[in-house]
Amino acid sequence: MKYLDEYRDPQMARKLAREIHRMTTRPHVIMEICGGQTHAIVRFGIDVLLPAQVSLVHGPGCPVCVTPLELIDKAIDIAARPEVIFCSFGDMLRVPGSEKDLFSVKAQGGDVRIVYSPLDAVQLAKDNPKREVVFFAVGFETTAPGNAMAVYQARQEGLGNFSMLVSHVLVPPAMQAILSSPQNRVKGFLAAGHVCAVMGFEEYEPIAKTYQVPVVVTGFEPLDILQGLLMVIQQLEEGRFEVENQYARAVRREGNRPAQEIIKQVFEVTERKWRGVGSIPQSGLKLRNEYLSFDAEQRFELSDYTRDEPGECKSGLILQGLMKPDECPSFGARCHPQHPLGATMVSSEGACAAYYRYRRVSAGEDQREKKGGV
Amino acid sequence: MCLAIPGKIVSIEGEDPFYRCGKISFGGIFKKVSLAYVPEAQVGDYALVHAGFAINLVDEEEAMKVFELLNQIGEIEEDLNGGERSDEVS
Amino acid sequence: MSVPENFHPVCPLPIKDYPQVLLAHGSGGQLMHDLISRIFRSSFHNPLDHSQHDSAVLPSPGRKLAFTTDSYVVHPLFFPGGDIGSLAVFGTVNDLAMSGARPLYISAGFILEEGLSMDTLYRVACSMAAAARKAGVSIVTGDTKVVDRGKGDGLYINTAGIGVIEHDSLIDPASIEEGDVIIVNGDIGRHGMAVMATREGLEYESQITSDSMPLSFLVQDLIREHIPIHCLRDITRGGLGTTLNEIAQTARLSLIVEETCLPVQADVRGACEILGFDPVYVACEGRMVLFIPQAYAEKSLDVIRRHQDCEKACVIGKVREPDPRGLVFSLSPIGVERVVDMLSGEQLPRIC
């Protein structure tokens, strides 16, 4: 497939890896923000090709993983109601709430449907005027324009039976929270390519300057990630801290203006709780007043409550890059995909799930030792 | 996060920019996708598609630049190895 | 396919047409006999069916027999390239073929939901008959039950099958040896993505058809050519990745496959990409993995590729070494090894 296969070329990958080896003279800790990048790194084995001095930590870029427990419970509450058709992206169905997940609600008779696009949920509302259609609007900035359009169209068309349960989160505040933590070891970032396709990368410039960390907007294929790493390492070695764009075929500095316009029209910034991490100010989106009638929490009069996570789950530390999945005592033992303790083991983009699927045997570690460099 | 896949626009319909849709080919299967955020899109362009929306068009020129860079790296390697290329990773 | 002109169920009540299955059709009375006679017996044309006993007594060739059963609860009932009926026949035929048996006889048990359209049932029966003819088997016995409306998903089918073993090999995971090559008889993932294209909320326009087909002739050809087959397993739900894991665990061996060798059609790949699926875990129906000694790889591929829809058959990997963990490894497109795990549940479309 065009614009995919070319970026998986093994010869090119090795070339980039050799160049990284040549350039690296001291240890570097680099974080990739996006769960999709984590998935690609572990799946293709990109980290195995890197010099031992380069340590990759996995960031909180998995909206499924960071959706607060309370919101999952609210989703389950709504989905179980007989008048509701509850629509969601597939990712959310197996994320554990306090007692169960959306999949079990479906098994118990709830009308829970997987959709590919938020507009599919709007169509369901049109086709089922007597039912309440609720869409679980989870995601980072990439998904926000689509979710905004769904509400916008629902309002244009006067759909009184459509509402959204909103759990949108924003990347830059999360990066700042990580960088401000006294335990932070991250010195450079691969920024999330598709988030930046929508939002551009102007907002990372003050972060790079304030915290003196290089930020490289990076894509998702092996060559993208390797090139992004090369660019970050080059900056670190040269003592620079700028924002650069590796994913220029899909990202412009100003981003996608029409998409940003509709996000501003429908949503406003708010404080959000990140599962396992805590509340981060100005880190999420909620519906503006004009659109509040489409807010599912209001429509179903769900009160605010807080939930505690099981103490055993270390996903918070993993999401902040302070621990690797295989360093968690529960990994592979009490916690595995059939019995996940937290969201990072459930979501296909979660670091724990990725490690479990591809790395249980530490095939990666063996190879790094054997290869001893490229 | 953010699974977005490049696909080729094979047809476009809809006059209202907010409701403009494209039929996009992904290796031979076709999906109808909203083009609301790529008003400049034409048939034949490649769009990056996420959850039923085109979030940007793929810039062909920029796409090629990655490979130019890689070829440059290849030349540097040749110089360093005294003219011998090594493609093998141990 | 519409109901044929000569389809007139007889009934004590003066109602000529039964467009839908009624509870009465399962009660053992005249309506049920009519249904069996008009829909099943007339379709399956079994020459041995004289006495209409509870079991079919069949001539035995006096050799080892293979016997299997499976149930089919698929939704939707009809999909591009097949339906629940053809699946039910080919599935059981293939299970028999995996031990190197020549499939002979099939039984078919039906659980029908009250309200199921008779037209639908007839289409399924015709499809089963066509599948049986294609596979060279006879449907010789069966059963029919009807359940209350709302208690069944339209139609469930159970098929059991008997085949005869006409060779002396043990085709079984226990026979797999270090160094054996792993072959797949064609491109993977077509069945799953053909069905997915019809799934509400996820539809896409596609020409993908299911790969559902009988594998018995292919296996018989390999046996006739004296290929020493060590093991066969048909790939179904859970895809190639799951099948390889099952065998690796049973045989206590580690396997390795090369991702770039896995044959996947471009449109199947496209559909997988947009939904976030890995083709390695997508369901197949007419695909199997074969474990063959390295020396016979070329010859085996020649035999397999002669069969319809098996042109893309190829070697995808090999058996590594004894390993009690029974792990499956894969070489990624950039040349790094990683584990191919067993899926914990079904793959779900994702945006992440």
Short mmCIF file of N, CA, C and O in Angstrom, two decimals, chain C residues 2 11 18 20 47 50 104 129 140 163 176 220 234 274 280 296 334:
data_model
loop_
_atom_site.label_atom_id
_atom_site.label_comp_id
_atom_site.label_asym_id
_atom_site.label_seq_id
_atom_site.Cartn_x
_atom_site.Cartn_y
_atom_site.Cartn_z
N SER C 2 -34.93 -18.43 -5.07
CA SER C 2 -36.31 -18.42 -4.54
C SER C 2 -36.82 -19.84 -4.42
O SER C 2 -36.26 -20.79 -4.98
N CYS C 11 -50.72 -29.70 4.61
CA CYS C 11 -51.09 -29.38 5.99
C CYS C 11 -52.57 -29.63 6.20
O CYS C 11 -53.37 -29.41 5.30
N TYR C 18 -46.17 -21.69 3.80
CA TYR C 18 -45.53 -21.41 5.09
C TYR C 18 -44.25 -20.63 4.82
O TYR C 18 -43.19 -21.21 4.67
N GLN C 20 -42.71 -18.95 6.81
CA GLN C 20 -41.85 -18.91 7.98
C GLN C 20 -41.95 -20.22 8.75
O GLN C 20 -42.97 -20.88 8.75
N PRO C 47 -28.78 -41.62 -1.84
CA PRO C 47 -29.24 -42.88 -2.43
C PRO C 47 -29.40 -44.01 -1.40
O PRO C 47 -30.07 -44.98 -1.66
N HIS C 50 -33.22 -45.35 2.43
CA HIS C 50 -34.48 -46.03 2.12
C HIS C 50 -35.37 -46.10 3.33
O HIS C 50 -36.56 -45.85 3.27
N LEU C 104 -16.40 -39.04 3.74
CA LEU C 104 -17.44 -39.80 3.05
C LEU C 104 -18.85 -39.32 3.39
O LEU C 104 -19.65 -39.04 2.52
N ALA C 129 -26.20 -28.80 -0.12
CA ALA C 129 -26.18 -29.87 -1.13
C ALA C 129 -25.08 -29.61 -2.15
O ALA C 129 -24.32 -30.51 -2.52
N VAL C 140 -26.18 -37.88 4.94
CA VAL C 140 -26.96 -39.12 5.03
C VAL C 140 -27.95 -39.17 6.16
O VAL C 140 -28.82 -40.04 6.20
N GLY C 163 -14.90 -40.17 7.86
CA GLY C 163 -14.03 -40.36 6.70
C GLY C 163 -13.19 -41.60 6.90
O GLY C 163 -13.11 -42.14 8.00
N ILE C 176 5.64 -33.85 14.11
CA ILE C 176 6.42 -32.71 13.61
C ILE C 176 7.86 -32.82 14.07
O ILE C 176 8.13 -33.21 15.21
N GLN C 220 -5.58 -35.38 -0.31
CA GLN C 220 -5.51 -36.69 -0.97
C GLN C 220 -4.42 -36.68 -2.05
O GLN C 220 -3.69 -37.66 -2.22
N ASP C 234 -6.37 -27.02 9.94
CA ASP C 234 -7.05 -25.96 9.19
C ASP C 234 -7.16 -24.72 10.07
O ASP C 234 -7.33 -24.77 11.28
N ILE C 274 -7.42 -0.27 7.90
CA ILE C 274 -8.32 0.79 8.39
C ILE C 274 -9.02 0.39 9.69
O ILE C 274 -9.37 1.26 10.48
N VAL C 280 -2.76 -11.76 10.61
CA VAL C 280 -2.36 -13.02 11.21
C VAL C 280 -3.44 -13.60 12.13
O VAL C 280 -3.48 -14.80 12.39
N TYR C 296 10.85 -31.92 0.93
CA TYR C 296 9.65 -32.09 0.10
C TYR C 296 8.91 -30.77 -0.14
O TYR C 296 7.81 -30.76 -0.70
N ILE C 334 11.26 -5.46 9.35
CA ILE C 334 12.58 -4.85 9.39
C ILE C 334 13.62 -5.81 9.96
O ILE C 334 14.72 -5.41 10.34
#
